Every structure is written in C-alpha cells, then in structure tokens.
CSV table of C-alpha atoms in Angstrom, one decimal:
chain,number,residue,atom,x,y,z
A,1,MET,CA,39.6,44.0,-50.1
A,2,LEU,CA,39.0,40.4,-51.4
A,3,GLY,CA,37.8,41.7,-54.8
A,4,THR,CA,40.9,44.0,-55.1
A,5,THR,CA,43.2,41.1,-54.2
A,6,SER,CA,41.5,38.8,-56.7
A,7,VAL,CA,41.9,41.3,-59.5
A,8,ALA,CA,45.6,42.0,-58.5
A,9,VAL,CA,46.4,38.3,-58.5
A,10,VAL,CA,44.5,37.3,-61.7
A,11,GLY,CA,46.0,40.3,-63.6
A,12,LEU,CA,49.5,39.6,-62.3
A,13,PRO,CA,51.1,38.6,-65.6
A,14,TRP,CA,49.7,41.6,-67.5
A,15,ILE,CA,50.3,44.1,-64.7
A,16,VAL,CA,53.9,42.9,-64.3
A,17,GLY,CA,54.5,43.4,-68.0
A,18,LEU,CA,53.0,46.9,-67.9
A,19,THR,CA,55.0,48.0,-64.9
A,20,ILE,CA,58.3,46.7,-66.4
A,21,THR,CA,57.5,48.5,-69.7
A,22,ALA,CA,56.8,51.7,-67.8
A,23,ASP,CA,60.0,51.5,-65.8
A,24,VAL,CA,62.1,50.7,-68.9
A,25,VAL,CA,60.5,53.6,-70.9
A,26,ARG,CA,61.4,55.9,-68.0
A,27,ARG,CA,64.9,54.5,-67.9
A,28,ARG,CA,64.5,53.3,-64.3
A,29,SER,CA,66.7,50.2,-64.4
A,30,ARG,CA,65.9,49.2,-60.8
A,31,LEU,CA,62.2,48.9,-61.6
A,32,PRO,CA,60.6,50.8,-58.8
A,33,LEU,CA,57.0,50.5,-60.2
A,34,LEU,CA,57.3,46.7,-60.4
A,35,ARG,CA,58.7,46.5,-56.9
A,36,SER,CA,56.0,48.8,-55.6
A,37,TYR,CA,53.3,46.7,-57.2
A,38,LEU,CA,54.7,43.4,-55.8
A,39,PHE,CA,54.9,44.8,-52.3
A,40,VAL,CA,51.3,46.2,-52.4
A,41,LEU,CA,50.2,42.8,-53.8
A,42,GLN,CA,51.8,41.1,-50.8
A,43,TYR,CA,50.0,43.4,-48.5
A,44,LEU,CA,46.7,42.7,-50.2
A,45,VAL,CA,47.3,38.9,-50.0
A,46,ASN,CA,48.1,39.2,-46.3
A,47,ASP,CA,45.0,41.1,-45.6
A,48,SER,CA,42.9,38.7,-47.5
A,49,VAL,CA,44.3,35.7,-45.7
A,50,GLU,CA,43.4,37.5,-42.4
A,51,ILE,CA,39.9,38.1,-43.6
A,52,ILE,CA,39.4,34.5,-44.7
A,53,ALA,CA,41.0,33.1,-41.5
A,54,ALA,CA,38.8,35.2,-39.2
A,55,PRO,CA,35.5,33.3,-39.6
A,56,VAL,CA,37.5,30.0,-39.4
A,57,PHE,CA,39.0,31.1,-36.1
A,58,TRP,CA,35.5,32.1,-35.0
A,59,LEU,CA,34.2,28.6,-35.7
A,60,LEU,CA,37.2,27.0,-33.9
A,61,ALA,CA,36.4,29.3,-30.9
A,62,GLY,CA,33.0,27.6,-30.4
A,63,PHE,CA,31.0,29.9,-32.7
A,64,GLY,CA,32.7,32.9,-31.2
A,65,ARG,CA,32.0,32.0,-27.5
A,66,GLY,CA,35.7,31.4,-26.8
A,67,LEU,CA,37.3,34.2,-28.9
A,68,ASP,CA,38.8,35.7,-25.7
A,69,GLY,CA,40.2,32.4,-24.6
A,70,PRO,CA,44.0,31.7,-24.6
A,71,ALA,CA,43.9,29.2,-27.5
A,72,SER,CA,42.0,31.6,-29.7
A,73,ILE,CA,44.2,34.5,-28.9
A,74,ARG,CA,47.3,32.4,-29.7
A,75,ARG,CA,45.9,31.5,-33.1
A,76,HIS,CA,45.3,35.1,-33.9
A,77,GLU,CA,48.7,36.1,-32.6
A,78,ARG,CA,50.4,33.5,-34.8
A,79,LEU,CA,48.6,34.9,-37.9
A,80,GLN,CA,49.4,38.5,-36.9
A,81,ALA,CA,53.1,37.6,-36.4
A,82,TRP,CA,53.3,35.8,-39.7
A,83,SER,CA,51.8,38.8,-41.6
A,84,VAL,CA,54.2,41.3,-40.0
A,85,ARG,CA,57.3,39.1,-40.5
A,86,LEU,CA,56.4,38.5,-44.2
A,87,LEU,CA,55.8,42.1,-44.9
A,88,ALA,CA,59.1,43.0,-43.3
A,89,LYS,CA,60.8,40.4,-45.4
A,90,ARG,CA,59.2,41.8,-48.6
A,91,ALA,CA,60.1,45.3,-47.6
A,92,GLU,CA,63.7,44.3,-47.5
A,93,GLN,CA,63.6,42.3,-50.7
A,94,LEU,CA,61.6,44.7,-52.8
A,95,LEU,CA,61.9,48.1,-51.2
A,96,GLY,CA,65.4,48.0,-49.8
A,97,LEU,CA,64.3,48.6,-46.2
A,98,ARG,CA,66.4,46.7,-43.7
A,99,ILE,CA,65.3,46.7,-40.0
A,100,GLU,CA,68.0,46.3,-37.4
A,101,LEU,CA,67.7,46.5,-33.6
A,102,SER,CA,71.1,48.0,-32.9
A,103,THR,CA,70.9,48.3,-29.1
A,104,GLY,CA,68.7,47.0,-26.4
A,105,ALA,CA,67.7,43.5,-27.6
A,106,GLU,CA,68.4,42.2,-24.0
A,107,ASP,CA,65.9,44.8,-22.7
A,108,LEU,CA,63.1,43.1,-24.5
A,109,GLU,CA,63.7,39.7,-22.9
A,110,GLN,CA,61.1,39.9,-20.2
A,111,GLY,CA,57.7,41.5,-19.8
A,112,PRO,CA,55.3,43.0,-19.1
A,113,LEU,CA,56.5,46.1,-20.9
A,114,ILE,CA,55.1,49.4,-21.9
A,115,VAL,CA,56.7,50.4,-25.2
A,116,LEU,CA,56.8,54.1,-26.1
A,117,SER,CA,57.8,54.8,-29.7
A,118,ARG,CA,58.4,57.9,-31.7
A,119,HIS,CA,56.3,58.3,-34.8
A,120,VAL,CA,57.7,60.0,-38.0
A,121,SER,CA,56.4,57.7,-40.8
A,122,VAL,CA,53.5,55.3,-41.5
A,123,VAL,CA,56.1,52.6,-41.8
A,124,ASP,CA,57.3,52.9,-38.2
A,125,ALA,CA,53.8,51.9,-36.9
A,126,SER,CA,54.8,48.2,-37.4
A,127,LEU,CA,58.3,48.4,-35.9
A,128,PRO,CA,57.5,48.0,-32.2
A,129,GLY,CA,55.3,45.0,-32.9
A,130,LEU,CA,57.9,43.4,-35.1
A,131,ILE,CA,60.8,43.6,-32.7
A,132,CYS,CA,58.6,42.6,-29.7
A,133,GLN,CA,57.3,39.5,-31.6
A,134,ARG,CA,60.9,38.6,-32.4
A,135,ALA,CA,61.6,38.7,-28.7
A,136,GLY,CA,58.8,36.3,-28.0
A,137,LEU,CA,56.4,38.8,-26.5
A,138,SER,CA,52.7,39.1,-27.2
A,139,VAL,CA,51.8,42.6,-28.5
A,140,ARG,CA,48.9,44.8,-27.7
A,141,GLY,CA,48.7,48.1,-29.4
A,142,VAL,CA,46.9,51.5,-28.8
A,143,VAL,CA,45.9,52.2,-32.4
A,144,MET,CA,44.2,55.1,-34.0
A,145,ALA,CA,40.6,54.3,-35.0
A,146,GLU,CA,41.3,55.2,-38.6
A,147,MET,CA,43.0,51.8,-38.9
A,148,LEU,CA,39.6,50.1,-38.6
A,149,ALA,CA,39.2,50.9,-42.3
A,150,ASP,CA,41.6,48.0,-43.0
A,151,PRO,CA,39.4,44.9,-42.6
A,152,GLY,CA,42.2,42.4,-41.9
A,153,PHE,CA,43.7,44.7,-39.3
A,154,ASP,CA,40.3,45.3,-37.7
A,155,LEU,CA,39.4,41.6,-37.4
A,156,ILE,CA,42.8,40.2,-36.2
A,157,TYR,CA,44.2,43.0,-34.0
A,158,GLN,CA,41.0,43.6,-32.1
A,159,ARG,CA,40.7,39.9,-31.3
A,160,THR,CA,44.3,39.8,-30.0
A,161,GLY,CA,43.5,42.6,-27.6
A,162,SER,CA,44.7,45.8,-29.3
A,163,VAL,CA,42.4,48.8,-28.9
A,164,PHE,CA,41.3,51.4,-31.5
A,165,ILE,CA,40.8,54.8,-30.1
A,166,ALA,CA,39.4,58.1,-31.4
A,167,ARG,CA,41.8,61.0,-31.2
A,168,ASP,CA,39.6,63.4,-29.2
A,169,ASP,CA,37.7,61.1,-26.8
A,170,GLY,CA,40.0,60.9,-23.8
A,171,PRO,CA,37.7,59.2,-21.2
A,172,THR,CA,36.7,56.5,-23.6
A,173,ALA,CA,40.3,56.0,-24.7
A,174,ARG,CA,41.4,55.6,-21.1
A,175,SER,CA,38.8,53.0,-20.4
A,176,GLN,CA,39.8,51.1,-23.5
A,177,VAL,CA,43.4,51.1,-22.5
A,178,GLU,CA,42.6,49.9,-19.0
A,179,ALA,CA,40.5,47.1,-20.4
A,180,MET,CA,43.3,46.1,-22.8
A,181,ALA,CA,45.8,45.9,-19.9
A,182,ARG,CA,43.5,43.6,-17.9
A,183,ARG,CA,43.7,41.1,-20.7
A,184,GLY,CA,47.5,41.0,-20.8
A,185,THR,CA,50.0,38.6,-19.2
A,186,TYR,CA,53.6,38.8,-18.0
A,187,GLU,CA,54.7,38.3,-21.5
A,188,THR,CA,52.8,41.2,-23.0
A,189,ALA,CA,54.2,44.3,-24.6
A,190,TYR,CA,51.8,47.3,-24.7
A,191,VAL,CA,52.7,49.5,-27.6
A,192,ILE,CA,51.7,53.2,-27.7
A,193,PHE,CA,52.9,56.2,-29.7
A,194,PRO,CA,52.7,59.1,-27.2
A,195,GLU,CA,52.8,61.8,-29.9
A,196,GLY,CA,49.5,60.5,-31.3
A,197,ARG,CA,50.3,61.4,-34.9
A,198,LEU,CA,53.2,61.9,-37.4
A,199,ALA,CA,55.8,64.3,-36.2
A,200,THR,CA,56.2,67.2,-38.7
A,201,PRO,CA,57.4,70.8,-38.1
A,202,SER,CA,53.9,72.2,-38.8
A,203,GLN,CA,52.2,69.7,-36.5
A,204,ARG,CA,54.8,70.4,-33.8
A,205,GLN,CA,54.0,74.1,-33.9
A,206,ARG,CA,50.2,73.4,-33.8
A,207,SER,CA,50.6,71.0,-30.9
A,208,LEU,CA,52.8,73.4,-28.9
A,209,SER,CA,50.3,76.2,-29.5
A,210,ARG,CA,47.4,74.1,-28.3
A,211,LEU,CA,49.4,73.1,-25.3
A,212,ALA,CA,50.2,76.7,-24.4
A,213,ASP,CA,46.4,77.2,-24.0
A,214,SER,CA,45.6,74.1,-22.1
A,215,ALA,CA,48.8,73.5,-20.1
A,216,PRO,CA,51.2,76.5,-20.2
A,217,GLU,CA,53.7,75.0,-17.8
A,218,ARG,CA,54.1,71.9,-20.0
A,219,ALA,CA,54.3,74.1,-23.1
A,220,GLY,CA,57.2,76.1,-21.6
A,221,ARG,CA,58.9,72.9,-20.6
A,222,LEU,CA,58.6,71.4,-24.1
A,223,ALA,CA,59.2,74.5,-26.1
A,224,SER,CA,62.7,73.4,-27.1
A,225,LEU,CA,61.5,70.3,-29.0
A,226,GLY,CA,63.0,70.3,-32.4
A,227,HIS,CA,62.3,66.8,-33.7
A,228,LEU,CA,59.4,65.3,-31.7
A,229,LEU,CA,55.9,66.3,-30.9
A,230,PRO,CA,54.8,67.0,-27.3
A,231,PRO,CA,53.8,63.6,-25.9
A,232,ARG,CA,50.1,63.1,-25.0
A,233,PRO,CA,50.2,61.7,-21.5
A,234,GLY,CA,46.7,60.2,-21.2
A,235,GLY,CA,47.3,56.8,-22.7
A,236,VAL,CA,50.7,56.4,-21.1
A,237,LEU,CA,49.4,57.3,-17.6
A,238,ALA,CA,46.5,54.8,-18.1
A,239,LEU,CA,49.0,52.0,-18.9
A,240,LEU,CA,51.2,52.9,-16.0
A,241,ASP,CA,48.2,52.7,-13.7
A,242,ALA,CA,46.8,49.5,-15.2
A,243,VAL,CA,50.1,47.6,-15.4
A,244,PRO,CA,51.9,48.7,-12.2
A,245,ASP,CA,54.6,46.0,-12.5
A,246,ALA,CA,55.6,46.9,-16.1
A,247,ASP,CA,58.9,48.5,-17.0
A,248,VAL,CA,59.0,51.0,-19.9
A,249,ILE,CA,60.8,50.6,-23.2
A,250,LEU,CA,61.7,53.8,-25.0
A,251,LEU,CA,62.0,52.9,-28.7
A,252,ASP,CA,63.9,55.2,-31.0
A,253,HIS,CA,64.6,54.6,-34.6
A,254,ARG,CA,66.6,56.5,-37.3
A,255,GLY,CA,66.3,56.5,-41.1
A,256,LEU,CA,62.6,57.1,-41.8
A,257,GLU,CA,62.6,60.9,-41.3
A,258,LYS,CA,62.7,61.6,-45.1
A,259,PHE,CA,59.9,59.1,-45.9
A,260,PRO,CA,56.8,60.2,-43.8
A,261,ARG,CA,54.5,58.6,-46.4
A,262,ILE,CA,54.7,55.1,-47.9
A,263,GLY,CA,54.3,56.7,-51.4
A,264,GLY,CA,57.7,58.2,-51.0
A,265,ILE,CA,59.3,54.9,-50.4
A,266,LEU,CA,57.4,53.2,-53.2
A,267,ALA,CA,58.4,55.9,-55.7
A,268,ALA,CA,62.1,55.6,-54.8
A,269,ALA,CA,62.3,51.8,-54.4
A,270,PRO,CA,64.7,50.3,-53.7
A,271,VAL,CA,65.8,52.9,-51.2
A,272,ASP,CA,68.7,50.9,-49.7
A,273,LEU,CA,67.9,52.2,-46.2
A,274,THR,CA,68.7,50.6,-42.9
A,275,ILE,CA,66.3,51.5,-40.1
A,276,GLU,CA,68.3,51.4,-36.9
A,277,LEU,CA,66.2,50.8,-33.8
A,278,HIS,CA,67.4,51.5,-30.3
A,279,ALA,CA,65.5,50.2,-27.2
A,280,ARG,CA,66.2,51.5,-23.7
A,281,ARG,CA,64.5,50.0,-20.7
A,282,VAL,CA,63.4,52.2,-17.9
A,283,PRO,CA,62.8,50.2,-14.6
A,284,ARG,CA,59.5,50.9,-12.9
A,285,SER,CA,61.4,51.9,-9.8
A,286,GLU,CA,62.6,55.0,-11.7
A,287,ILE,CA,59.1,56.1,-12.6
A,288,PRO,CA,57.1,58.2,-10.0
A,289,ASP,CA,53.7,57.1,-8.8
A,290,ASP,CA,52.0,60.5,-8.7
A,291,PRO,CA,50.2,61.2,-12.0
A,292,SER,CA,51.5,64.8,-12.2
A,293,GLU,CA,55.0,63.7,-11.6
A,294,GLN,CA,54.6,61.0,-14.3
A,295,VAL,CA,53.6,63.7,-16.8
A,296,ALA,CA,56.8,65.6,-15.9
A,297,TRP,CA,58.8,62.3,-16.2
A,298,LEU,CA,57.4,61.6,-19.6
A,299,ASP,CA,58.2,65.2,-20.8
A,300,ARG,CA,61.8,64.7,-19.6
A,301,LEU,CA,62.0,61.4,-21.4
A,302,TRP,CA,60.9,63.0,-24.6
A,303,LEU,CA,63.2,66.0,-24.2
A,304,ASP,CA,66.2,63.7,-23.7
A,305,LEU,CA,65.2,61.7,-26.8
A,306,ASP,CA,64.8,64.9,-28.8
A,307,ALA,CA,68.2,66.1,-27.7
A,308,ALA,CA,69.8,62.8,-28.7
A,309,LEU,CA,68.2,63.2,-32.2
A,310,GLY,CA,69.6,66.7,-32.4
A,311,ALA,CA,73.1,65.5,-31.4
A,312,ASP,CA,73.0,62.9,-34.2
A,313,GLY,CA,72.2,65.5,-36.8
C-alpha cells in the first residue's frame, strides 16, 4: 500500500496529463477518468497515513501496553473519523455523491445504539459510521473478514474495537460481537448489516432457498421480499443480548441501487447523485426479550422496510 501510494503521488503530474488526454480523446468533458484517479489517490493517501500513524500510536500507548486504554482509542477514533470525513468530502467534490440525513438526526443524539443498515453497494458500508460520527458517537462495526486485506482499515478499526468476522463461523462471530460490546460505552453505536452481503436479485433467491432448507417458517414469512435479503439474526441477537440498554436504529438509504460496485460510480463520475438517509429509532421497550421472538421482530422490521422501498418505486 505504501509503495502504491508513493508511485501514485510521484507520478501525479504525468498521470493527470494522461487521464485528461484520455478523457478529451473520448470526448468526456467532465473528465471521469481524472476524477476517478484523484479519488483513488485520496483513498491511498488516507490508508497510508493510517499505516504510518499505527506504530506511532503504538509507541504512545506505552509500546502497545495501553492500546485498549481510553486515550489510545480516542486517538485512533479521531484518525478514523478524519479519514471517513475526508473521503466523503472528496466523493462529493470529485464523484458527485452527496450524503444527506433526511430524517432521524435527532434519533442519533444519545447512545448506546445498535444500528441496522441495508446493504446494496460497497459505498454504503461507510454511511452508518459517517452519520454516527457526525452525531458525536463512537462507532464499532461488525465487518466482514475480507476487509482485513486493507492494511489501514485492519490496523485502525481493530484497535477502536470493531470486529472482523468470517461469514460461516457463527459461534466465533457471536463471541467476537459480545467481546466488542463489552468494550463500548453509553456513547457507542454498534453498526451491523444484517443481510451479510450485497442485496441482488440472484443473491436474494439463493438466500431464500437456503433458508427454506434451514428455517422453513422464516422462509415463508420472508418470501415476499423484493428488495432486501433475508436478515441473518445471529449478530443482531448477540448485540441485543450484550447491550441490553441499547435502542435500535434502522438505517435506510436511497440512491445507490444502480451502483452496487464502486467501478460503476468511477466510470460515470460525476454521477450527480444525492444519497438520502433515513434513520428511525426503535426503543428497546418495543423489542422482545425472547430470542425466537426477536428473530420474528427482526423479520417484521425487514419486511416493513422492504414494503417501504417498494412503495417508493
């Protein structure tokens, strides 16, 4: 990562010239190739800053002995928030992506919170953290283990308390989520994507087929889903159990459905797209205590969201 960033920075004048030339030859007056390169460059710089800062923070934490201490976590959180804010700013300036929390800002004013978000694009993975950080909350995420391939993400997010889980190792994932919750505070937002992967029509069919074999009752209940995947209840139930005083935030967003991959946005930049987020708080008093009833509650929540997406076209 550091080598790639160095090459991208040193070669900036030449690469900018080449990308502008390529855009002009293709008669693309809004210069999507140049915009894409500059956005990727910002990502590389952010990641490299995180990599370089990690050993410095390790030294400041008493040669690693105090990495779990409040001062160390705050340092890592500030770096994490800086990176997310800067990338969001560059996404607006270069890619034409604007992020607006249309409803529910007041619902994020007090934690602890369990944030459940839909997942239709690689871009939306950063949205819950961004709006929760804007609200002054600390963010802990349940993240797919594949993200450990990003060294900056690996170093900083693990140290702030996020957990990286394998898709098909339920018992280990549950223990990781419970350990994450124990490190939180009253100002923590625990972010999880219950669907577990990007929602696509083909994936929806596969998920419902598997559910029909493992849990026929749930499969029948969720058969009408037309926009979302069946939620995976394991991580959500683990959080509900580990943070018994946390309310739930249901986070919905519109606008990214036609861009499941970042490559689609880069190719069309600037896309002039406003991502509208809607947050709705569910008081803990409205959530049952029995695990089987919690699964049914989660299914109903997902069905209501799916119906709302259908009503909006």
